[in-house]
mmCIF file of C-alpha atoms (C1' of nucleotides) in Angstrom:
data_model
loop_
_atom_site.group_PDB
_atom_site.id
_atom_site.type_symbol
_atom_site.label_atom_id
_atom_site.label_comp_id
_atom_site.label_asym_id
_atom_site.label_seq_id
_atom_site.Cartn_x
_atom_site.Cartn_y
_atom_site.Cartn_z
ATOM 1 C CA UNK A 1 101.144 138.039 157.682
ATOM 2 C CA UNK A 2 101.092 135.480 154.778
ATOM 3 C CA UNK A 3 104.278 133.986 153.734
ATOM 4 C CA UNK A 4 105.477 135.197 150.625
ATOM 5 C CA UNK A 5 106.749 133.071 147.797
ATOM 6 C CA UNK A 6 108.964 133.479 144.576
ATOM 7 C CA UNK A 7 106.067 132.744 142.167
ATOM 8 C CA UNK A 8 107.622 130.359 139.848
ATOM 9 C CA UNK A 9 108.087 128.108 142.663
ATOM 10 C CA UNK A 10 104.905 128.611 143.507
ATOM 11 C CA UNK A 11 103.184 127.002 140.351
ATOM 12 C CA UNK A 12 105.517 124.226 140.419
ATOM 13 C CA UNK A 13 104.468 123.473 144.011
ATOM 14 C CA UNK A 14 101.063 123.451 143.028
ATOM 15 C CA UNK A 15 100.336 119.644 143.102
ATOM 16 C CA UNK A 16 96.955 120.532 141.156
ATOM 17 C CA UNK A 17 98.861 122.545 138.327
ATOM 18 C CA UNK A 18 100.961 119.618 138.344
ATOM 19 C CA UNK A 19 98.375 117.079 137.967
ATOM 20 C CA UNK A 20 96.904 119.525 135.089
ATOM 21 C CA UNK A 21 100.201 119.024 132.957
ATOM 22 C CA UNK A 22 100.668 115.285 133.507
ATOM 23 C CA UNK A 23 97.055 114.720 132.353
ATOM 24 C CA UNK A 24 97.399 117.282 129.572
ATOM 25 C CA UNK A 25 101.142 115.299 128.623
ATOM 26 C CA UNK A 26 99.716 112.220 128.674
ATOM 27 C CA UNK A 27 97.243 113.638 126.350
ATOM 28 C CA UNK A 28 99.640 114.951 123.931
ATOM 29 C CA UNK A 29 101.562 111.160 124.204
ATOM 30 C CA UNK A 30 99.008 109.306 123.406
ATOM 31 C CA UNK A 31 97.795 111.743 120.144
ATOM 32 C CA UNK A 32 102.002 111.687 119.086
ATOM 33 C CA UNK A 33 101.740 107.894 119.009
ATOM 34 C CA UNK A 34 98.982 107.101 117.225
ATOM 35 C CA UNK A 35 100.586 109.971 115.008
ATOM 36 C CA UNK A 36 104.514 107.856 114.779
ATOM 37 C CA UNK A 37 101.958 104.840 113.952
ATOM 38 C CA UNK A 38 99.947 106.221 110.877
ATOM 39 C CA UNK A 39 103.643 107.574 109.853
ATOM 40 C CA UNK A 40 104.889 103.935 110.270
ATOM 41 C CA UNK A 41 101.593 102.461 108.338
ATOM 42 C CA UNK A 42 102.648 105.045 105.113
ATOM 43 C CA UNK A 43 106.552 103.967 105.638
ATOM 44 C CA UNK A 44 105.296 100.268 105.884
ATOM 45 C CA UNK A 45 103.443 100.774 102.630
ATOM 46 C CA UNK A 46 105.770 102.167 100.924
ATOM 47 C CA UNK A 47 108.488 99.134 101.646
ATOM 48 C CA UNK A 48 105.624 96.563 101.277
ATOM 49 C CA UNK A 49 105.470 95.831 104.402
ATOM 50 C CA UNK A 50 102.478 95.015 106.899
ATOM 51 C CA UNK A 51 103.229 97.349 110.339
ATOM 52 C CA UNK A 52 103.815 94.362 112.279
ATOM 53 C CA UNK A 53 106.431 94.099 109.903
ATOM 54 C CA UNK A 54 108.044 96.792 110.088
ATOM 55 C CA UNK A 55 107.569 96.918 114.251
ATOM 56 C CA UNK A 56 109.616 93.533 114.245
ATOM 57 C CA UNK A 57 112.015 94.866 111.939
ATOM 58 C CA UNK A 58 112.452 97.969 114.639
ATOM 59 C CA UNK A 59 112.696 95.254 117.137
ATOM 60 C CA UNK A 60 115.663 92.800 115.416
ATOM 61 C CA UNK A 61 117.511 96.294 114.497
ATOM 62 C CA UNK A 62 117.678 96.517 118.925
ATOM 63 C CA UNK A 63 118.186 93.454 119.679
ATOM 64 C CA UNK A 64 120.273 92.194 117.182
ATOM 65 C CA UNK A 65 121.598 89.554 117.367
ATOM 66 C CA UNK A 66 118.119 87.944 118.153
ATOM 67 C CA UNK A 67 116.516 84.448 118.303
ATOM 68 C CA UNK A 68 113.346 83.780 116.859
ATOM 69 C CA UNK A 69 111.674 82.800 120.196
ATOM 70 C CA UNK A 70 113.047 85.677 121.958
ATOM 71 C CA UNK A 71 111.588 88.186 118.939
ATOM 72 C CA UNK A 72 108.431 86.300 119.139
ATOM 73 C CA UNK A 73 107.952 87.279 123.250
ATOM 74 C CA UNK A 74 108.976 90.795 122.453
ATOM 75 C CA UNK A 75 106.647 91.344 119.984
ATOM 76 C CA UNK A 76 104.036 89.447 121.685
ATOM 77 C CA UNK A 77 103.371 87.192 118.599
ATOM 78 C CA UNK A 78 102.247 83.597 117.668
ATOM 79 C CA UNK A 79 105.616 81.446 116.794
ATOM 80 C CA UNK A 80 103.821 80.296 113.526
ATOM 81 C CA UNK A 81 102.690 84.543 113.278
ATOM 82 C CA UNK A 82 106.498 84.491 113.078
ATOM 83 C CA UNK A 83 107.915 82.496 111.057
ATOM 84 C CA UNK A 84 105.930 84.382 108.553
ATOM 85 C CA UNK A 85 107.007 88.000 109.495
ATOM 86 C CA UNK A 86 110.403 86.627 109.162
ATOM 87 C CA UNK A 87 109.660 85.230 105.983
ATOM 88 C CA UNK A 88 108.582 88.391 104.607
ATOM 89 C CA UNK A 89 111.434 90.087 106.214
ATOM 90 C CA UNK A 90 114.104 87.990 104.718
ATOM 91 C CA UNK A 91 112.611 87.722 101.024
ATOM 92 C CA UNK A 92 112.602 91.581 101.145
ATOM 93 C CA UNK A 93 116.046 91.844 101.727
ATOM 94 C CA UNK A 94 115.725 93.564 105.402
ATOM 95 C CA UNK A 95 117.453 90.262 108.093
ATOM 96 C CA UNK A 96 119.248 87.662 107.358
ATOM 97 C CA UNK A 97 118.470 84.223 108.958
ATOM 98 C CA UNK A 98 121.770 81.805 110.370
ATOM 99 C CA UNK A 99 121.697 79.032 111.905
ATOM 100 C CA UNK A 100 122.728 79.255 115.941
ATOM 101 C CA UNK A 101 126.397 76.990 116.196
ATOM 102 C CA UNK A 102 125.221 76.546 119.403
ATOM 103 C CA UNK A 103 122.043 75.651 118.930
ATOM 104 C CA UNK A 104 121.667 74.251 115.883
ATOM 105 C CA UNK A 105 117.629 74.448 116.599
ATOM 106 C CA UNK A 106 117.439 78.389 116.827
ATOM 107 C CA UNK A 107 117.417 80.663 114.448
ATOM 108 C CA UNK A 108 119.358 83.862 114.678
ATOM 109 C CA UNK A 109 118.271 86.765 112.927
ATOM 110 C CA UNK A 110 120.504 90.125 111.945
ATOM 111 C CA UNK A 111 119.489 92.992 109.680
ATOM 112 C CA UNK A 112 120.970 93.796 106.419
ATOM 113 C CA UNK A 113 122.641 97.317 106.991
ATOM 114 C CA UNK A 114 122.713 98.651 103.551
ATOM 115 C CA UNK A 115 118.560 97.407 102.824
ATOM 116 C CA UNK A 116 117.802 99.286 106.156
ATOM 117 C CA UNK A 117 119.381 102.695 104.690
ATOM 118 C CA UNK A 118 116.235 102.301 101.761
ATOM 119 C CA UNK A 119 113.775 102.754 105.146
ATOM 120 C CA UNK A 120 115.881 105.541 106.675
ATOM 121 C CA UNK A 121 115.336 106.974 103.439
ATOM 122 C CA UNK A 122 111.578 107.246 103.682
ATOM 123 C CA UNK A 123 111.882 108.459 107.313
ATOM 124 C CA UNK A 124 113.954 111.194 106.273
ATOM 125 C CA UNK A 125 110.812 113.515 105.976
ATOM 126 C CA UNK A 126 110.354 112.996 109.692
ATOM 127 C CA UNK A 127 113.676 113.607 110.354
ATOM 128 C CA UNK A 128 114.556 116.512 109.241
ATOM 129 C CA UNK A 129 111.461 118.086 110.471
ATOM 130 C CA UNK A 130 112.364 116.636 114.101
ATOM 131 C CA UNK A 131 115.611 118.420 113.585
ATOM 132 C CA UNK A 132 114.261 121.676 112.694
ATOM 133 C CA UNK A 133 112.528 121.433 116.168
ATOM 134 C CA UNK A 134 115.342 120.307 118.235
ATOM 135 C CA UNK A 135 116.908 123.522 116.403
ATOM 136 C CA UNK A 136 114.513 125.273 119.296
ATOM 137 C CA UNK A 137 116.311 123.731 121.984
ATOM 138 C CA UNK A 138 119.563 123.884 123.982
ATOM 139 C CA UNK A 139 121.557 120.701 124.636
ATOM 140 C CA UNK A 140 120.548 120.277 127.925
ATOM 141 C CA UNK A 141 116.485 121.311 127.092
ATOM 142 C CA UNK A 142 117.186 117.945 124.643
ATOM 143 C CA UNK A 143 118.309 115.758 127.226
ATOM 144 C CA UNK A 144 115.515 116.569 130.034
ATOM 145 C CA UNK A 145 113.022 115.685 126.990
ATOM 146 C CA UNK A 146 115.219 112.579 126.220
ATOM 147 C CA UNK A 147 114.980 111.295 129.636
ATOM 148 C CA UNK A 148 111.960 112.013 129.778
ATOM 149 C CA UNK A 149 111.182 109.598 126.669
ATOM 150 C CA UNK A 150 114.018 106.857 128.014
ATOM 151 C CA UNK A 151 111.950 107.005 131.168
ATOM 152 C CA UNK A 152 108.791 106.198 129.030
ATOM 153 C CA UNK A 153 109.739 103.784 127.513
ATOM 154 C CA UNK A 154 111.258 101.497 130.581
ATOM 155 C CA UNK A 155 107.781 102.111 131.880
ATOM 156 C CA UNK A 156 106.020 101.051 128.242
ATOM 157 C CA UNK A 157 108.064 98.251 128.802
ATOM 158 C CA UNK A 158 106.671 97.291 132.136
ATOM 159 C CA UNK A 159 103.644 98.327 131.815
ATOM 160 C CA UNK A 160 103.552 95.370 128.645
ATOM 161 C CA UNK A 161 104.634 93.268 130.703
ATOM 162 C CA UNK A 162 102.350 92.935 133.432
ATOM 163 C CA UNK A 163 99.608 93.259 130.276
ATOM 164 C CA UNK A 164 101.252 89.888 129.442
ATOM 165 C CA UNK A 165 100.920 88.552 132.688
ATOM 166 C CA UNK A 166 97.695 89.443 133.257
ATOM 167 C CA UNK A 167 96.637 87.627 130.018
ATOM 168 C CA UNK A 168 98.469 84.353 130.158
ATOM 169 C CA UNK B 1 142.462 136.983 121.779
ATOM 170 C CA UNK B 2 139.664 134.370 122.514
ATOM 171 C CA UNK B 3 136.106 135.396 123.733
ATOM 172 C CA UNK B 4 135.412 134.057 126.966
ATOM 173 C CA UNK B 5 131.518 132.922 126.671
ATOM 174 C CA UNK B 6 129.791 131.617 129.740
ATOM 175 C CA UNK B 7 130.084 127.495 130.364
ATOM 176 C CA UNK B 8 126.668 126.795 130.283
ATOM 177 C CA UNK B 9 126.259 128.890 127.293
ATOM 178 C CA UNK B 10 128.801 127.626 125.227
ATOM 179 C CA UNK B 11 127.704 123.970 126.006
ATOM 180 C CA UNK B 12 124.234 125.569 124.676
ATOM 181 C CA UNK B 13 125.818 127.164 121.508
ATOM 182 C CA UNK B 14 128.146 123.851 119.788
ATOM 183 C CA UNK B 15 126.753 122.792 117.083
ATOM 184 C CA UNK B 16 128.259 119.288 117.834
ATOM 185 C CA UNK B 17 126.402 119.032 120.641
ATOM 186 C CA UNK B 18 123.816 119.997 119.501
ATOM 187 C CA UNK B 19 123.600 117.366 116.702
ATOM 188 C CA UNK B 20 124.147 114.856 119.136
ATOM 189 C CA UNK B 21 121.514 115.721 121.615
ATOM 190 C CA UNK B 22 119.138 115.772 118.389
ATOM 191 C CA UNK B 23 120.463 112.181 117.145
ATOM 192 C CA UNK B 24 120.481 110.719 120.443
ATOM 193 C CA UNK B 25 116.800 112.249 121.075
ATOM 194 C CA UNK B 26 115.748 110.496 117.499
ATOM 195 C CA UNK B 27 116.479 107.011 118.605
ATOM 196 C CA UNK B 28 115.117 107.902 121.833
ATOM 197 C CA UNK B 29 112.005 108.744 120.193
ATOM 198 C CA UNK B 30 112.135 105.246 117.750
ATOM 199 C CA UNK B 31 112.701 103.158 120.812
ATOM 200 C CA UNK B 32 109.656 104.986 122.574
ATOM 201 C CA UNK B 33 107.402 104.334 119.479
ATOM 202 C CA UNK B 34 108.312 100.570 119.352
ATOM 203 C CA UNK B 35 107.590 100.146 122.720
ATOM 204 C CA UNK B 36 104.107 102.024 122.991
ATOM 205 C CA UNK B 37 103.172 100.120 120.049
ATOM 206 C CA UNK B 38 103.867 97.012 121.993
ATOM 207 C CA UNK B 39 102.026 98.303 124.489
ATOM 208 C CA UNK B 40 99.033 98.462 122.524
ATOM 209 C CA UNK B 41 99.107 95.079 121.048
ATOM 210 C CA UNK B 42 98.758 93.785 124.287
ATOM 211 C CA UNK B 43 96.110 96.126 125.376
ATOM 212 C CA UNK B 44 94.482 95.300 121.908
ATOM 213 C CA UNK B 45 94.602 91.394 122.712
ATOM 214 C CA UNK B 46 93.025 91.901 125.891
ATOM 215 C CA UNK B 47 90.304 93.901 124.573
ATOM 216 C CA UNK B 48 89.642 91.589 121.272
ATOM 217 C CA UNK B 49 90.791 94.340 118.870
ATOM 218 C CA UNK B 50 93.593 94.089 116.578
ATOM 219 C CA UNK B 51 96.433 96.822 116.840
ATOM 220 C CA UNK B 52 94.914 98.954 113.298
ATOM 221 C CA UNK B 53 91.564 99.072 114.992
ATOM 222 C CA UNK B 54 92.368 100.578 118.116
ATOM 223 C CA UNK B 55 94.493 102.941 116.253
ATOM 224 C CA UNK B 56 90.885 103.585 114.063
ATOM 225 C CA UNK B 57 89.474 103.432 118.051
ATOM 226 C CA UNK B 58 91.904 106.517 118.824
ATOM 227 C CA UNK B 59 91.381 108.582 115.700
ATOM 228 C CA UNK B 60 87.847 108.004 116.644
ATOM 229 C CA UNK B 61 88.016 109.944 119.519
ATOM 230 C CA UNK B 62 90.496 112.435 118.817
ATOM 231 C CA UNK B 63 88.132 113.548 116.014
ATOM 232 C CA UNK B 64 84.680 112.607 116.407
ATOM 233 C CA UNK B 65 81.907 112.739 115.136
ATOM 234 C CA UNK B 66 83.719 111.365 111.667
ATOM 235 C CA UNK B 67 82.692 110.088 108.785
ATOM 236 C CA UNK B 68 83.726 107.357 107.028
ATOM 237 C CA UNK B 69 86.028 108.654 104.312
ATOM 238 C CA UNK B 70 87.795 110.910 106.876
ATOM 239 C CA UNK B 71 88.592 108.359 108.637
ATOM 240 C CA UNK B 72 90.097 106.395 106.045
ATOM 241 C CA UNK B 73 92.042 109.024 104.760
ATOM 242 C CA UNK B 74 93.558 109.607 108.299
ATOM 243 C CA UNK B 75 94.616 106.159 108.921
ATOM 244 C CA UNK B 76 95.244 105.540 105.354
ATOM 245 C CA UNK B 77 93.269 102.439 104.678
ATOM 246 C CA UNK B 78 91.094 102.057 101.968
ATOM 247 C CA UNK B 79 87.084 101.969 102.310
ATOM 248 C CA UNK B 80 86.084 98.306 102.344
ATOM 249 C CA UNK B 81 89.105 97.712 105.211
ATOM 250 C CA UNK B 82 87.790 99.961 106.917
ATOM 251 C CA UNK B 83 84.493 99.136 106.776
ATOM 252 C CA UNK B 84 85.939 95.732 108.135
ATOM 253 C CA UNK B 85 87.152 97.948 111.031
ATOM 254 C CA UNK B 86 84.247 99.376 111.619
ATOM 255 C CA UNK B 87 82.187 96.330 111.691
ATOM 256 C CA UNK B 88 83.962 95.071 114.242
ATOM 257 C CA UNK B 89 84.279 97.900 116.835
ATOM 258 C CA UNK B 90 80.868 98.505 116.056
ATOM 259 C CA UNK B 91 79.958 94.397 117.144
ATOM 260 C CA UNK B 92 82.660 95.611 120.097
ATOM 261 C CA UNK B 93 80.339 98.202 121.943
ATOM 262 C CA UNK B 94 83.301 100.590 121.207
ATOM 263 C CA UNK B 95 81.512 102.984 118.641
ATOM 264 C CA UNK B 96 78.095 103.887 116.879
ATOM 265 C CA UNK B 97 77.341 104.109 113.143
ATOM 266 C CA UNK B 98 74.592 107.195 112.792
ATOM 267 C CA UNK B 99 73.310 108.147 109.438
ATOM 268 C CA UNK B 100 74.231 112.093 108.835
ATOM 269 C CA UNK B 101 71.271 114.021 108.376
ATOM 270 C CA UNK B 102 72.631 116.169 105.697
ATOM 271 C CA UNK B 103 73.506 113.998 103.623
ATOM 272 C CA UNK B 104 72.190 110.314 104.535
ATOM 273 C CA UNK B 105 75.305 108.178 102.007
ATOM 274 C CA UNK B 106 76.979 109.493 104.954
ATOM 275 C CA UNK B 107 78.366 107.520 108.301
ATOM 276 C CA UNK B 108 79.096 109.425 111.439
ATOM 277 C CA UNK B 109 80.947 107.351 113.735
ATOM 278 C CA UNK B 110 81.114 108.113 117.827
ATOM 279 C CA UNK B 111 82.568 106.156 121.014
ATOM 280 C CA UNK B 112 80.891 104.876 122.868
ATOM 281 C CA UNK B 113 82.131 106.267 126.756
ATOM 282 C CA UNK B 114 81.234 104.204 129.327
ATOM 283 C CA UNK B 115 82.800 101.325 126.966
ATOM 284 C CA UNK B 116 85.536 103.545 126.508
ATOM 285 C CA UNK B 117 86.117 103.449 130.166
ATOM 286 C CA UNK B 118 87.066 99.773 129.791
ATOM 287 C CA UNK B 119 90.590 100.757 127.641
ATOM 288 C CA UNK B 120 91.332 103.467 129.901
ATOM 289 C CA UNK B 121 91.429 100.625 132.294
ATOM 290 C CA UNK B 122 93.397 98.467 130.441
ATOM 291 C CA UNK B 123 95.902 101.567 130.361
ATOM 292 C CA UNK B 124 95.853 102.645 134.023
ATOM 293 C CA UNK B 125 99.191 100.616 134.395
ATOM 294 C CA UNK B 126 100.973 103.258 132.264
ATOM 295 C CA UNK B 127 98.964 106.153 133.361
ATOM 296 C CA UNK B 128 100.270 105.100 136.537
ATOM 297 C CA UNK B 129 104.185 104.614 136.316
ATOM 298 C CA UNK B 130 103.206 107.646 133.491
ATOM 299 C CA UNK B 131 102.360 110.009 136.717
ATOM 300 C CA UNK B 132 105.130 108.752 138.796
ATOM 301 C CA UNK B 133 107.777 109.729 136.415
ATOM 302 C CA UNK B 134 106.054 113.096 135.964
ATOM 303 C CA UNK B 135 105.978 113.806 139.877
ATOM 304 C CA UNK B 136 110.118 114.233 139.470
ATOM 305 C CA UNK B 137 109.788 117.204 136.592
ATOM 306 C CA UNK B 138 108.621 120.401 137.695
ATOM 307 C CA UNK B 139 104.776 122.025 135.737
ATOM 308 C CA UNK B 140 107.888 124.133 133.917
ATOM 309 C CA UNK B 141 108.995 120.953 132.673
ATOM 310 C CA UNK B 142 106.239 119.342 132.064
ATOM 311 C CA UNK B 143 105.390 122.049 129.875
ATOM 312 C CA UNK B 144 108.444 122.347 127.927
ATOM 313 C CA UNK B 145 108.121 117.919 127.419
ATOM 314 C CA UNK B 146 104.500 118.776 126.332
ATOM 315 C CA UNK B 147 105.084 121.395 123.567
ATOM 316 C CA UNK B 148 108.205 118.910 121.803
ATOM 317 C CA UNK B 149 105.269 116.587 122.105
ATOM 318 C CA UNK B 150 102.892 118.482 120.170
ATOM 319 C CA UNK B 151 105.109 119.722 117.595
ATOM 320 C CA UNK B 152 106.378 116.215 116.861
ATOM 321 C CA UNK B 153 103.499 115.459 116.432
ATOM 322 C CA UNK B 154 102.346 118.086 114.381
ATOM 323 C CA UNK B 155 105.814 117.339 112.147
ATOM 324 C CA UNK B 156 104.448 113.775 111.909
ATOM 325 C CA UNK B 157 101.055 114.712 110.680
ATOM 326 C CA UNK B 158 103.172 116.775 107.433
ATOM 327 C CA UNK B 159 105.527 113.708 107.292
ATOM 328 C CA UNK B 160 102.740 111.398 106.539
ATOM 329 C CA UNK B 161 100.920 113.511 104.547
ATOM 330 C CA UNK B 162 104.136 113.837 102.703
ATOM 331 C CA UNK B 163 104.730 110.258 102.022
ATOM 332 C CA UNK B 164 100.757 109.666 100.652
ATOM 333 C CA UNK B 165 100.780 112.028 98.132
ATOM 334 C CA UNK B 166 104.741 110.680 96.576
ATOM 335 C CA UNK B 167 102.658 107.104 96.824
ATOM 336 C CA UNK B 168 99.986 107.683 95.295
ATOM 337 C "C1'" DC C 1 64.358 114.482 85.241
ATOM 338 C "C1'" DC C 2 68.704 112.816 83.696
ATOM 339 C "C1'" DA C 3 73.899 112.561 83.981
ATOM 340 C "C1'" DT C 4 77.380 112.264 86.920
ATOM 341 C "C1'" DA C 5 79.714 112.223 91.376
ATOM 342 C "C1'" DT C 6 80.012 110.222 95.831
ATOM 343 C "C1'" DA C 7 79.420 107.514 100.480
ATOM 344 C "C1'" DA C 8 79.452 103.069 101.934
ATOM 345 C "C1'" DT C 9 78.949 98.700 101.779
ATOM 346 C "C1'" DA C 10 78.843 93.497 99.196
ATOM 347 C "C1'" DC C 11 81.829 90.104 97.233
ATOM 348 C "C1'" DG C 12 85.319 87.090 96.117
ATOM 349 C "C1'" DG C 13 89.901 85.812 95.372
ATOM 350 C "C1'" DA C 14 94.771 86.377 97.659
ATOM 351 C "C1'" DA C 15 97.102 86.957 102.233
ATOM 352 C "C1'" DA C 16 97.745 86.669 106.851
ATOM 353 C "C1'" DC C 17 96.743 85.069 110.926
ATOM 354 C "C1'" DC C 18 97.274 80.855 114.968
ATOM 355 C "C1'" DA C 19 95.905 76.284 116.955
ATOM 356 C "C1'" DT C 20 98.085 71.940 116.043
ATOM 357 C "C1'" DA C 21 100.909 68.396 114.089
ATOM 358 C "C1'" DT C 22 105.118 67.817 112.833
ATOM 359 C "C1'" DC C 23 110.600 67.707 112.337
ATOM 360 C "C1'" DA C 24 115.651 68.157 114.343
ATOM 361 C "C1'" DT C 25 118.026 69.101 118.214
ATOM 362 C "C1'" DA C 26 119.177 69.292 123.280
ATOM 363 C "C1'" DT C 27 118.618 67.998 128.043
ATOM 364 C "C1'" DG C 28 118.361 65.309 131.874
ATOM 365 C "C1'" DA C 29 117.834 60.325 134.013
ATOM 366 C "C1'" DC C 30 119.781 56.756 134.320
ATOM 367 C "C1'" DG D 1 125.498 55.894 125.929
ATOM 368 C "C1'" DT D 2 120.671 55.181 125.579
ATOM 369 C "C1'" DC D 3 115.879 56.710 125.871
ATOM 370 C "C1'" DA D 4 111.641 59.997 127.467
ATOM 371 C "C1'" DT D 5 111.427 64.130 127.828
ATOM 372 C "C1'" DA D 6 111.630 69.065 126.717
ATOM 373 C "C1'" DT D 7 112.193 73.189 122.943
ATOM 374 C "C1'" DG D 8 113.164 75.888 118.888
ATOM 375 C "C1'" DA D 9 110.857 76.726 114.300
ATOM 376 C "C1'" DT D 10 108.464 75.169 110.321
ATOM 377 C "C1'" DA D 11 104.344 72.707 107.837
ATOM 378 C "C1'" DT D 12 99.178 72.483 107.643
ATOM 379 C "C1'" DG D 13 94.713 73.740 107.489
ATOM 380 C "C1'" DG D 14 90.647 76.290 108.857
ATOM 381 C "C1'" DT D 15 89.481 81.013 109.897
ATOM 382 C "C1'" DT D 16 89.615 85.914 109.386
ATOM 383 C "C1'" DT D 17 91.214 90.073 107.292
ATOM 384 C "C1'" DC D 18 92.386 92.308 103.143
ATOM 385 C "C1'" DC D 19 91.622 95.279 99.395
ATOM 386 C "C1'" DG D 20 89.793 95.107 93.763
ATOM 387 C "C1'" DT D 21 86.231 95.779 91.801
ATOM 388 C "C1'" DA D 22 81.297 95.838 91.517
ATOM 389 C "C1'" DT D 23 76.996 97.509 93.427
ATOM 390 C "C1'" DT D 24 73.734 100.437 95.932
ATOM 391 C "C1'" DA D 25 71.806 105.111 97.657
ATOM 392 C "C1'" DT D 26 71.983 109.597 97.885
ATOM 393 C "C1'" DA D 27 73.588 114.214 95.754
ATOM 394 C "C1'" DT D 28 74.606 117.774 92.468
ATOM 395 C "C1'" DG D 29 74.969 120.482 88.723
ATOM 396 C "C1'" DG D 30 72.602 120.836 84.176
#
DNA sequence: CCATATAATACGGAAACCATATCATATGAC
DNA sequence: GTCATATGATATGGTTTCCGTATTATATGG
């Protein structure tokens, strides 16, 4: 006589279903990445910023106050390239350079909150659509999804660092 | 007398909790986007491809066989810029140009499957880490997450198109 | 057959990228 | 302290990319 199990449990433990689901998810994640890159490209065009500038602006937002060296390392850019990026971002009023008090060689970068609301405005269409999507999930489900996103971001940090040291 | 509800239900229907969860999720999504862009930048560096080239390669993979015009529109690039992108991708052996039989002005782009395994290899670290993350979820949960990712991708397509027509 | 439209590419000037050199400042040895 | 060396950011210049325009080849409609 066979052991009967709950069908839902059965599905949950089928390793083939798990692998299929994981692979499908990786494909979906890749598609999302490309689409978000395209969206960012359009946002950047409206704001007269190159793709890399917008990425750096996001990085400054995340890590401010941040030094130029640290940002170059985060972004994987040559220091001289970053000087150009910072020049453009500062000229456009998106960030400001400040001298580091403790190390007068270094510069510290900060975002200009008012100016960055202009960027937020450009994302408002996307943000509204995401809100509509979120409305179809419970807070618990949203937290499940958000947790996955955060863990994937951490994985990205590690995978990026790994590639960096291999490339060096 | 107040109407008593199931606490879990209560949480699920609290609009403030829902908004908080949605906002947190948007932040997490933005962080993930930046990190995936950084990862891609490193992958591109290893493959001697610019960021935009890698994006176009992804788009070709998604839509092949695809014409140059269609790709330019998808990527939001000037036709002349795309010629340069295609030149580099073809020189590197990532894609091939073919003449369209029905319209001999047009070119059709296809990926080179063998060559693209080299890219897959560069992503293997990240893919392995994602597999580990996925192992902590049931197939049902993974499907919930994947569905969210797909819906968000569609939202991205719409938001991108909206920005495009505004910019024109 | 001709006019016009469309797909892709060639051309050229402007801009960006980045290896290297440079300048200012910091740190450690003595 | 003084000097040698290291480090942070930027200037310089050659190479590459970007993109507006012109060009070539093909399609389509009259």
